[in-house]
XYZ file of C-alpha atoms in Angstrom:
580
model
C 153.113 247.780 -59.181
C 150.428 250.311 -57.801
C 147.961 249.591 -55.209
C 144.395 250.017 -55.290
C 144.969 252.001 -52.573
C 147.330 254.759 -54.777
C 145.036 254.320 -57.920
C 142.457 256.019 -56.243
C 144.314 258.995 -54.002
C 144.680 261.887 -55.145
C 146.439 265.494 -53.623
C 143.532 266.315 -52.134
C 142.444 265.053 -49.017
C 139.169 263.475 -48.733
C 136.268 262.965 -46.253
C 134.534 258.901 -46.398
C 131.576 258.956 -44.660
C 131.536 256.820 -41.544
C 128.640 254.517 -43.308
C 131.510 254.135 -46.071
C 134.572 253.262 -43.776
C 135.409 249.233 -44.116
C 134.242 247.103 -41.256
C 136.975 245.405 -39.408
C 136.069 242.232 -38.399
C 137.280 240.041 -35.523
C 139.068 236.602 -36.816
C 137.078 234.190 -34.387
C 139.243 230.745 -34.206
C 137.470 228.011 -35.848
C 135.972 225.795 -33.428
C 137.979 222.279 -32.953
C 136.024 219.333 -33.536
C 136.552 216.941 -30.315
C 136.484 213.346 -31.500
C 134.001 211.122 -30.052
C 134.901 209.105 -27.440
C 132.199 206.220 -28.469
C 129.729 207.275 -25.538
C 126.572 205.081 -25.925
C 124.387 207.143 -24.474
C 125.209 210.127 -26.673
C 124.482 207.847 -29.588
C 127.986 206.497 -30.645
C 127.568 203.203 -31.288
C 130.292 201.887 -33.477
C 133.437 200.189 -32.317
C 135.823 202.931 -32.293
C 138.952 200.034 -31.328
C 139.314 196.227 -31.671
C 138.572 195.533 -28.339
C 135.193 197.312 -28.650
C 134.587 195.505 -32.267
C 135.075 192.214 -30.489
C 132.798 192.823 -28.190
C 130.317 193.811 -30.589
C 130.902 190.567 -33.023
C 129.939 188.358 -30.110
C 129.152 188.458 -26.576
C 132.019 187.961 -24.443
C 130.127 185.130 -21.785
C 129.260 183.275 -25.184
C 132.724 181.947 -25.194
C 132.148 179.376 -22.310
C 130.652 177.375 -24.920
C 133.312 176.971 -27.115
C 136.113 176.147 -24.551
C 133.830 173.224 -23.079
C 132.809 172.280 -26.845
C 135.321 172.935 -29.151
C 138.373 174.142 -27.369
C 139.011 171.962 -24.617
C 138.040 168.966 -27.096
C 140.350 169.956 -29.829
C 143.131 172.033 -28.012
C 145.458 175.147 -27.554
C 145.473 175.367 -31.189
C 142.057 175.123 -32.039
C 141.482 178.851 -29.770
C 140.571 181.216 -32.551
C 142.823 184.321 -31.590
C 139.818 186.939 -30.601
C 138.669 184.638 -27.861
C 142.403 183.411 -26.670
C 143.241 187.231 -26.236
C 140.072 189.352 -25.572
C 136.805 186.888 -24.172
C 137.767 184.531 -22.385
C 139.074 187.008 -19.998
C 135.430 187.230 -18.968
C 135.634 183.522 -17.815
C 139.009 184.206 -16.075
C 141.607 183.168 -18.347
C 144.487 185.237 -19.207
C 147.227 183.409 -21.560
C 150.909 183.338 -19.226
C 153.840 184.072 -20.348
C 156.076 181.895 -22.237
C 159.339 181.161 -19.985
C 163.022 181.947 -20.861
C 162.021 185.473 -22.271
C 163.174 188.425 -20.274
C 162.272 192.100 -20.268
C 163.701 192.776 -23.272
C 160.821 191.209 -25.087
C 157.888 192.437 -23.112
C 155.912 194.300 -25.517
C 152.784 194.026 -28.023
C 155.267 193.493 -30.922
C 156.260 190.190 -29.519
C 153.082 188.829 -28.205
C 153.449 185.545 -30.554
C 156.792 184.991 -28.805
C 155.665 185.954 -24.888
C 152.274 183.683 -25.481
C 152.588 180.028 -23.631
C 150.322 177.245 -24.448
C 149.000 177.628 -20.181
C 146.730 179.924 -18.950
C 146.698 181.956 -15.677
C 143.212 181.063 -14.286
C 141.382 183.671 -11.600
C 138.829 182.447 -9.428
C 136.721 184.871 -8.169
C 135.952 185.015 -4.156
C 133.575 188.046 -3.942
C 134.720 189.207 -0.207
C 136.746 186.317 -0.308
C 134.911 184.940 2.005
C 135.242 180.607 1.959
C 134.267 177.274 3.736
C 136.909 174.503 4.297
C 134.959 172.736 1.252
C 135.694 175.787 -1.316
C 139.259 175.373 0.131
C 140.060 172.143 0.161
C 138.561 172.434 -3.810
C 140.704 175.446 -4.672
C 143.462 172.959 -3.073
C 142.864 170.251 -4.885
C 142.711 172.135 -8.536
C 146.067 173.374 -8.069
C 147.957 170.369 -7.191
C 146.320 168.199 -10.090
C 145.986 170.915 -12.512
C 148.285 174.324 -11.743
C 151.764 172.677 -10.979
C 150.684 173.329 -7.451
C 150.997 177.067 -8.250
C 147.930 179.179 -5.834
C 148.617 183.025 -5.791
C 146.793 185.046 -3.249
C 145.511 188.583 -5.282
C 145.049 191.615 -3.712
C 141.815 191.984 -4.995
C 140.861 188.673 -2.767
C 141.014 185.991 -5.737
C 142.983 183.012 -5.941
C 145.269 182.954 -9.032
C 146.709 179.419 -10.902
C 149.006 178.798 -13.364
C 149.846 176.086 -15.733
C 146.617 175.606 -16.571
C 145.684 173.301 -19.829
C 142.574 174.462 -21.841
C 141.485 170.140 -21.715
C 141.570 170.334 -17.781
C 139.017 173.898 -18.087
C 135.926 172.484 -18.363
C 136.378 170.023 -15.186
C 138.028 173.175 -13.049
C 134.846 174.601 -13.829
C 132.424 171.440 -12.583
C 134.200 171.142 -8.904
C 134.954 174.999 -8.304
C 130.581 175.622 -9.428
C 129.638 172.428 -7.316
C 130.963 174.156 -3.719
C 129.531 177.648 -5.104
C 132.946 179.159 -6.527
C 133.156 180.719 -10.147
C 135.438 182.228 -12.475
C 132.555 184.339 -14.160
C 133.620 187.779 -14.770
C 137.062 187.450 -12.915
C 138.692 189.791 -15.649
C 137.560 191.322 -18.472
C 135.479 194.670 -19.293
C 132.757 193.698 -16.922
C 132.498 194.096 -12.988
C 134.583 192.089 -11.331
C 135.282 190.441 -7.784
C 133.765 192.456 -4.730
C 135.886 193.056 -2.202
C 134.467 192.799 1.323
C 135.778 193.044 4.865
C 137.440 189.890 5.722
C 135.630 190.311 9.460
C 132.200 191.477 8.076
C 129.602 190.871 10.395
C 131.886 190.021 13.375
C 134.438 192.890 13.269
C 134.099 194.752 16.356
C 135.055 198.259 14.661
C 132.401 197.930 11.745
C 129.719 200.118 11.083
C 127.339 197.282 9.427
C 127.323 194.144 7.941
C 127.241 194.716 4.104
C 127.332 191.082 3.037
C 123.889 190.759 1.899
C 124.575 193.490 -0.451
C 127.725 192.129 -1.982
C 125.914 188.384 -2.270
C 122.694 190.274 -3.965
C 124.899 192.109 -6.592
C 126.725 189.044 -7.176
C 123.214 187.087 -7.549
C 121.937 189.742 -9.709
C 124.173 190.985 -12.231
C 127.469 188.888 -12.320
C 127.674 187.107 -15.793
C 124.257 189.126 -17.055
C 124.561 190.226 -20.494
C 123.464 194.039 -19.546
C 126.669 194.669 -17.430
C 129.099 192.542 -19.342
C 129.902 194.934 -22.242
C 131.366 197.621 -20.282
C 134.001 200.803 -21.593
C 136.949 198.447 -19.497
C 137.073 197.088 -15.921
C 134.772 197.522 -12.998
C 136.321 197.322 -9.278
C 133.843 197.138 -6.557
C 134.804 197.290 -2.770
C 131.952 197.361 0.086
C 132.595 197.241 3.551
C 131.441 198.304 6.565
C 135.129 200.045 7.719
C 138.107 200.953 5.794
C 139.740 197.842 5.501
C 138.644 197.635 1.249
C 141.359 199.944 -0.314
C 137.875 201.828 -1.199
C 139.814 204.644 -1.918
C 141.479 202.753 -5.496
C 138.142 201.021 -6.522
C 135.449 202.470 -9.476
C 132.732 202.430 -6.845
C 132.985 201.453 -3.161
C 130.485 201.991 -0.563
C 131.873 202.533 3.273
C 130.546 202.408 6.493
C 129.185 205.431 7.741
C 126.918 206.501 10.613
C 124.469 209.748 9.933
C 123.068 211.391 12.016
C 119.412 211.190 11.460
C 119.125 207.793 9.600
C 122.049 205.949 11.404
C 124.195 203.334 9.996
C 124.652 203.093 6.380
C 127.321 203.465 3.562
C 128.888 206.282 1.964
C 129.896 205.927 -2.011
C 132.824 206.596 -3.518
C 133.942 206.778 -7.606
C 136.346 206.754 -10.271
C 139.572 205.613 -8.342
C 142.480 203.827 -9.941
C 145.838 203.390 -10.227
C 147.862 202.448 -13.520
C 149.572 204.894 -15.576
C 147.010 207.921 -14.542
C 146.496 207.126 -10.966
C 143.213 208.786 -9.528
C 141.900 208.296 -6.405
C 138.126 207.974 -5.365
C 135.868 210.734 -4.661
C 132.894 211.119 -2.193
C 129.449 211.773 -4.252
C 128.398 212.741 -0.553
C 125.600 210.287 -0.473
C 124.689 207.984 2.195
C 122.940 205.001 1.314
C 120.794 202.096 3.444
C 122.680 198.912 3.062
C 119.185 197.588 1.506
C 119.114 200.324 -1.670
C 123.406 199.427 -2.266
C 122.501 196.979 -5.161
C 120.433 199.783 -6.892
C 123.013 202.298 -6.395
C 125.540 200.059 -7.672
C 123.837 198.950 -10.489
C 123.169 202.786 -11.415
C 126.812 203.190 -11.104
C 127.362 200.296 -13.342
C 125.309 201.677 -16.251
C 125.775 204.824 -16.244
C 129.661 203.873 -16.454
C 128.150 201.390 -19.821
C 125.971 204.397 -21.073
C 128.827 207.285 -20.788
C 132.038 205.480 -20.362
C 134.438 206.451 -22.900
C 134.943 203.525 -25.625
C 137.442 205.236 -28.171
C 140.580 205.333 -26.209
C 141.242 201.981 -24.222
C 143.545 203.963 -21.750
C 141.416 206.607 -21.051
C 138.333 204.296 -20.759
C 138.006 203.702 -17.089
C 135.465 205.066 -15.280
C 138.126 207.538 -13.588
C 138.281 209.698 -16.386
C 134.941 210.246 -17.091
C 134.381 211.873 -13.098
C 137.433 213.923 -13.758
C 135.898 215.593 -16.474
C 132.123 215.992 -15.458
C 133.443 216.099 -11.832
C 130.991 214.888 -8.663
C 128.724 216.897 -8.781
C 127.585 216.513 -12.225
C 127.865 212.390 -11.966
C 125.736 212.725 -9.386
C 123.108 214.493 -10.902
C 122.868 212.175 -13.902
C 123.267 208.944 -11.405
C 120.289 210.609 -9.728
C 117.903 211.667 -12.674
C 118.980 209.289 -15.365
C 119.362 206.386 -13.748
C 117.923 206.251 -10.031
C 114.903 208.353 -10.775
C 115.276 210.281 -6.993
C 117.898 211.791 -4.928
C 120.184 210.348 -2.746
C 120.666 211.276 0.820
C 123.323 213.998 1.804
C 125.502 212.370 4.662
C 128.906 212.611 6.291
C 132.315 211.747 5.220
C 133.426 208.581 7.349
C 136.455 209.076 9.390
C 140.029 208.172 8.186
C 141.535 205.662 9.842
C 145.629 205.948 10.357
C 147.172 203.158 9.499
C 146.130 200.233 6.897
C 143.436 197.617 8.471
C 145.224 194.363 7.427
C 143.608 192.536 9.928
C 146.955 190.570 11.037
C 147.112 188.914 14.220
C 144.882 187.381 16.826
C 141.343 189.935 17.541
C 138.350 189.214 19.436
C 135.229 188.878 16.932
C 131.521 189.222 17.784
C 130.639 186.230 18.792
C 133.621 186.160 21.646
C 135.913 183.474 19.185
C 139.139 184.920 17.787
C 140.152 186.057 14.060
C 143.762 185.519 13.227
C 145.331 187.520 9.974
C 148.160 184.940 8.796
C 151.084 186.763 6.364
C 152.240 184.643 3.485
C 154.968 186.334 1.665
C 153.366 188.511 -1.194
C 150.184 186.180 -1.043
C 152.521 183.148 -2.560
C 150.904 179.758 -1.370
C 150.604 176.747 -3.291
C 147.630 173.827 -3.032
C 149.773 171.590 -0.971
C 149.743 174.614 1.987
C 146.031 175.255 1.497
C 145.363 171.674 2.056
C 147.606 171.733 4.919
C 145.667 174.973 6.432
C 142.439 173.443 5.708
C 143.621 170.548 7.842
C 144.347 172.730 10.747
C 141.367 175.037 10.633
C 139.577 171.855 10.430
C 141.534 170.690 13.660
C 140.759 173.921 15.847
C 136.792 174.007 14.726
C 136.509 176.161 12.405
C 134.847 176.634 9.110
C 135.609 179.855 7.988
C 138.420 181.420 6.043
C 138.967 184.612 4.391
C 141.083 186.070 2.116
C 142.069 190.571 1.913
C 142.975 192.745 -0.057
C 146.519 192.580 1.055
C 147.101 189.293 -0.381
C 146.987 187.719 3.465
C 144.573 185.425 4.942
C 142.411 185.082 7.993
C 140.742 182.284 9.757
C 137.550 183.085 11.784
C 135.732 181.372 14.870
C 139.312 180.268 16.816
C 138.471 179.438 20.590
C 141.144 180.846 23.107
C 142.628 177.843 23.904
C 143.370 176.767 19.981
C 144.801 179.755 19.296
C 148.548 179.296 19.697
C 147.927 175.551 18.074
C 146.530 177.608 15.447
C 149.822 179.465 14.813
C 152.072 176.297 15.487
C 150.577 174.866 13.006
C 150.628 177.377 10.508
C 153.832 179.171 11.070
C 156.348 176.040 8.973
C 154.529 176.371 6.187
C 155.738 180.352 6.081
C 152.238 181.495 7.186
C 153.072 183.922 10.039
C 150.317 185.034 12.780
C 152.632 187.464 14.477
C 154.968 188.487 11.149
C 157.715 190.638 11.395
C 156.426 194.167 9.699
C 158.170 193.260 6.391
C 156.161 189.860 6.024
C 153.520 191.826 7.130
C 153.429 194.989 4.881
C 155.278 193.703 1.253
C 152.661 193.256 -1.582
C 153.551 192.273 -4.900
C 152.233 191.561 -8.682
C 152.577 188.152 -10.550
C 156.290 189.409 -12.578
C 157.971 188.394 -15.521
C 157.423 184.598 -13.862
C 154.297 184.357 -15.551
C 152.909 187.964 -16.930
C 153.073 188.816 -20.516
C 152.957 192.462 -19.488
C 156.060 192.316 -16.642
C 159.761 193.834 -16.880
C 161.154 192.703 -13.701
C 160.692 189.576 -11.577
C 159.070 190.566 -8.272
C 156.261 187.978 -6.043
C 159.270 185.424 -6.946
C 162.244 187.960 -5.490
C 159.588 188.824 -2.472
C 160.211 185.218 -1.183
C 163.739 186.368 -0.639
C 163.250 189.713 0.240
C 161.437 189.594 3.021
C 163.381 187.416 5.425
C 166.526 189.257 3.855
C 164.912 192.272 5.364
C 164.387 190.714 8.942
C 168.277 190.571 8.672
C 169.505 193.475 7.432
C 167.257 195.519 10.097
C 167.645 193.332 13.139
C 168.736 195.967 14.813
C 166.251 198.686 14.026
C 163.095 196.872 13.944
C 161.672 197.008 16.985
C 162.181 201.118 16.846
C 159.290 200.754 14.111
C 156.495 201.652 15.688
C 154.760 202.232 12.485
C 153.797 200.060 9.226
C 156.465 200.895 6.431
C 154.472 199.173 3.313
C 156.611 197.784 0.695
C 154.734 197.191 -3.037
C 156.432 195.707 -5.922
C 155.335 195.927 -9.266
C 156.999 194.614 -12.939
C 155.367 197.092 -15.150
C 153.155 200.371 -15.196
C 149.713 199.012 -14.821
C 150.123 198.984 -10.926
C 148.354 195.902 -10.480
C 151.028 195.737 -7.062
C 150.065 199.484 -6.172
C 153.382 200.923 -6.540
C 151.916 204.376 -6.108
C 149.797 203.695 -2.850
C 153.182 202.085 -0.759
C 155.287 203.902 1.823
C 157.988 202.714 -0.208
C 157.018 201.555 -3.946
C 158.623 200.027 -6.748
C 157.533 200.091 -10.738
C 159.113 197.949 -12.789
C 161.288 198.788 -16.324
C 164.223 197.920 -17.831
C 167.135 200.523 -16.942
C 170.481 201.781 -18.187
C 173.528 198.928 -16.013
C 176.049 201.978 -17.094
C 177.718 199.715 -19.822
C 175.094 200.252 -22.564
C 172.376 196.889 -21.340
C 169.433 196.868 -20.399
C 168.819 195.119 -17.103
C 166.111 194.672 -14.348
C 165.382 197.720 -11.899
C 162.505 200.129 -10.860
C 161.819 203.213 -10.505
C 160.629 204.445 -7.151
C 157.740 206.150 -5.346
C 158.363 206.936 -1.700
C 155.176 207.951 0.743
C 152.314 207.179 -1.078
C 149.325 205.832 1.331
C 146.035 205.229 1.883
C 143.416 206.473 4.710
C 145.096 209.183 6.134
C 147.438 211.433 4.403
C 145.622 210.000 1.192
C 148.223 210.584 -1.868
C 150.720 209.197 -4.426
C 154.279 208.402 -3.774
C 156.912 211.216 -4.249
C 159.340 210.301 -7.115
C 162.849 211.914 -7.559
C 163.864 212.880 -10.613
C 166.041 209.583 -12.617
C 166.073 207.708 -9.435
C 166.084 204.402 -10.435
C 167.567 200.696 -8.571
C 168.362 197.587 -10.130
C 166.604 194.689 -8.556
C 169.947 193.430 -7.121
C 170.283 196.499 -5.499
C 166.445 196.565 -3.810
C 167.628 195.444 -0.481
C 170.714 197.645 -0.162
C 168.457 200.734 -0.578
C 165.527 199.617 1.596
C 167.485 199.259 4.011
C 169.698 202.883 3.566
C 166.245 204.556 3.288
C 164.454 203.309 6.359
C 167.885 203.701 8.151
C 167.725 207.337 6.851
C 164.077 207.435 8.527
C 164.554 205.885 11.524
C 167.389 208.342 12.308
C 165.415 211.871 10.859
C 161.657 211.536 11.745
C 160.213 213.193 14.668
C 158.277 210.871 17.389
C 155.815 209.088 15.886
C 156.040 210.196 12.613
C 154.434 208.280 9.345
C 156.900 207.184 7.002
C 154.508 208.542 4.424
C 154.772 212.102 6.162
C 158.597 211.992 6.807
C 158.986 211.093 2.969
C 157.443 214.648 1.723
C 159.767 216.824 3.388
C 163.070 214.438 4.280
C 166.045 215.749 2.255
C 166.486 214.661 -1.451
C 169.768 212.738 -0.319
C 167.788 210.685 2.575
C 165.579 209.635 -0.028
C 168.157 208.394 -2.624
């Protein structure tokens, strides 16, 4: 076969005129076409998943109706299956899990099987701050209605289980009559504030920032505008760094500047679960009276741009990775505030957690003390019990933290030590050994759908197992050693944030089944030394082996660190084999 090319040579060389030569021409790649991420504001407006079709068919808050109308009238069965597992989240109901199903069957393909007839209620306690009244009521609901079950969150809620969707409508009556609610305790939506347990009579605290939290609660909690949001919304306010601020989608901190004074510095797009991100500074300071407008710019802007498409990439998190501060700031600012913020300083980092355990002087020259139940496990019986000996000492204020712990306020000097008496049988601990002190757990496979592993349930053991096992070592600890335990991924225990942290899945026993373990991050923290947990390469434990290798890696610590090394700081550069 000839070529063009040959048909039209010939012996004779010729001369083509440069206006005649053939144009070569670049191949340019074709531009890809990004798919939309459902952004409101940038006019994507269709559901993009079911969750966000759900939402669209019918406000989430509208479902309050039918539980008090129709579903608490006619029963479990009677829950059409869009409400049972998407909206009535909003009004703090999450289905539990069914019991006698292990690991194995954790998964989306067995949610018929995993689904009980009882619901895990969450009652929100914006900066959990309470009165023996709202006490003795969350009390009371859990002993007639929650099998006496009362789970202290870290995100400063009270959790029940067992519930019955007939008994719903009358939880609802007494927790609204003493000024409690369930409103907005999950769902896509912001949820509980945390707050300082001590606000307003911490000595250390910058301000008081409890009329912003109660103004934002007044204001926007169960409002239609904010209650169709990309996914959840954690708040944390406080006028020191006791808030986890650093984990939350927007958290204001106390800061002093120099010119204006006192004030709060804010904070976005931190998170944990499977993409953990922590928080970053917009550099603004802002008056504690302008906090409720900043937060509710924060709030819709997250509504407006928040990406809808992808459910786990739809926290706020992602979207400041990929505009990055400065940009959210600017759009915060001319979108949504209509002026600048104020530049202002970074607030100093404390170095170790504020748990506020123990006895402290407040304010008002009365005593806090920060009691340590085991992984926040209580039950209505205790809370009754501990409402009868606040009661008995004077006082009329109780709070709960973000360390699943809890602190009573206003405690003259001489009730003190009657105060811990009392307290200390029913395995709340005012002077806890630093394992009560510093484990933190998630629900488990006891009652969550999502969970691999047991783990507030094996905390009950594990903590006085610990006081044991390290008898000898433990008062050589002259620093917090955190312990979180979590069942699955989602991190609702911060495994990645823990000086020692566990993530729950299902691993290999070395005969072919799958059994209960973890896998395990070592020196993550908070504060100073902000950072996730180192993890070595297929290091995995069982969760009968969790005490043998707590104790062989603090062992390892106590015996390598220099003087008054951080656990956190020893973990990034101990040997591989100290670690294992």
């Amino acid at each position: 076969m000839t070529s063009s090319t040959d048909a039209t040579s010939s012996d004779t060389p010729q001369t083509v005129p440069d206006s005649a030569q053939p144009v070569r021409r670049e191949r340019t790649a074709r531009p890809v076409k990004r798919k939309s991420e459902g952004q409101w504001a940038l006019g994507y407006r269709e559901p993009l998943n079911a969750n966000e079709q759900s939402k669209k068919d019918d406000n989430p808050l509208n479902v309050r109706a039918r539980i008090e109308n129709i579903y608490s009238k006619q029963g479990f069965d009677s829950i059409d299956k869009s409400d049972l597992r998407g909206r009535m989240r909003w009004w703090g109901l999450y289905t539990q899990r069914e019991q006698g199903y292990d690991g194995t069957y954790t998964g989306d393909e067995n949610i018929d099987l995993l689904e009980a007839r009882y619901f895990m209620m969450r009652v929100r306690c914006d900066a959990g701050a309470l009165n023996l009244a709202q006490l003795r009521t969350l009390a009371g609901i859990s002993t007639e209605f929650g099998r006496d079950t009362a789970d202290l969150s870290d995100r400063e809620n009270v959790q029940y289980h067992w519930i019955e969707i007939e008994n719903v409508p009358e939880i609802w009556r007494r927790l609204e009559a003493v000024g409690l609610q369930t409103t907005e305790a999950c769902g896509d939506c912001p949820r509980v504030v945390l707050g300082s347990p001590l606000a307003g009579e911490s000595l250390t605290e910058i301000l008081d920032p409890t009329p912003a939290i109660d103004e934002i609660v007044k204001r926007y909690i169960g409002k239609k505008e904010y209650s169709n949001l990309p996914r959840k919304f954690k708040t944390a306010i406080s006028g020191q760094q006791d808030v986890v601020h650093e984990i939350n989608d927007v958290a204001f901190v106390g800061v002093v500047h120099p010119e204006h004074g006192p004030g709060l510095d804010l904070w976005v797009g931190g998170g944990l679960s499977t993409n953990p991100m922590l928080a970053q500074r917009l550099g603004a300071w802002v008056p504690l009276d302008e906090v409720p407008d900043v937060w509710e710019a924060v709030v819709s802007l997250f509504r407006d741009y928040g990406y809808r498409r992808l459910r786990t990439k739809a926290r706020l998190k992602f979207l400041v990775k990929d505009w990055g501060v400065e940009k959210f700031r600017q759009v915060l600012e001319d979108e949504y505030l209509k002026r600048k913020l104020i530049d202002g300083p970074a607030p100093a980092q404390p170095e170790r957690p504020i748990d506020h355990i123990g006895v402290q002087k407040l304010r008002n020259g009365l005593n806090a003390i920060g009691f340590s139940p085991i992984a926040g496990r209580v039950s209505g019986t205790i809370l009754t019990q501990v409402a009868d000996a606040v009661e008995a000492v004077g006082s009329d204020r109780v709070r709960f933290t973000p360390y699943q712990k809890l602190i009573v306020l206003d405690v003259p000097d001489d009730k003190v030590e009657q105060l811990i008496d009392a307290l200390e049988p029913l395995g709340l601990h005012g002077r806890p050994s630093i394992w009560r002190r510093n484990l933190l757990a998630c629900s488990g496979i006891e009652f969550c759908k999502l969970s691999f592993t047991e783990t507030r349930k094996r905390s009950q053991v594990l903590a006085p197992e610990l006081e044991q096992r390290l008898a000898d070592i433990n008062a050589q600890l002259d620093v917090p050693i955190t312990i979180n335990i979590n069942g699955c991924p989602n991190s609702c225990g911060r495994s990645q944030i823990a000086d020692i942290g566990f993530k729950g899945q299902l691993v290999d026993d070395g005969d072919g089944n799958q059994i209960e373990g973890f896998q395990v991050h070592l020196g993550g923290s908070l504060g100073l030394d902000s950072g996730f947990g180192r993890k070595l390469r297929q290091h995995k434990v069982t969760s009968e082996e969790l005490g043998d290798y707590i104790e062989r890696v603090v062992r390892n610590f106590v015996k390598n660190r220099d003087e008054g090394e951080r656990f956190a700081v020893w973990a990034v550069r101990a040997d591989e084999a100290d670690l294992r």
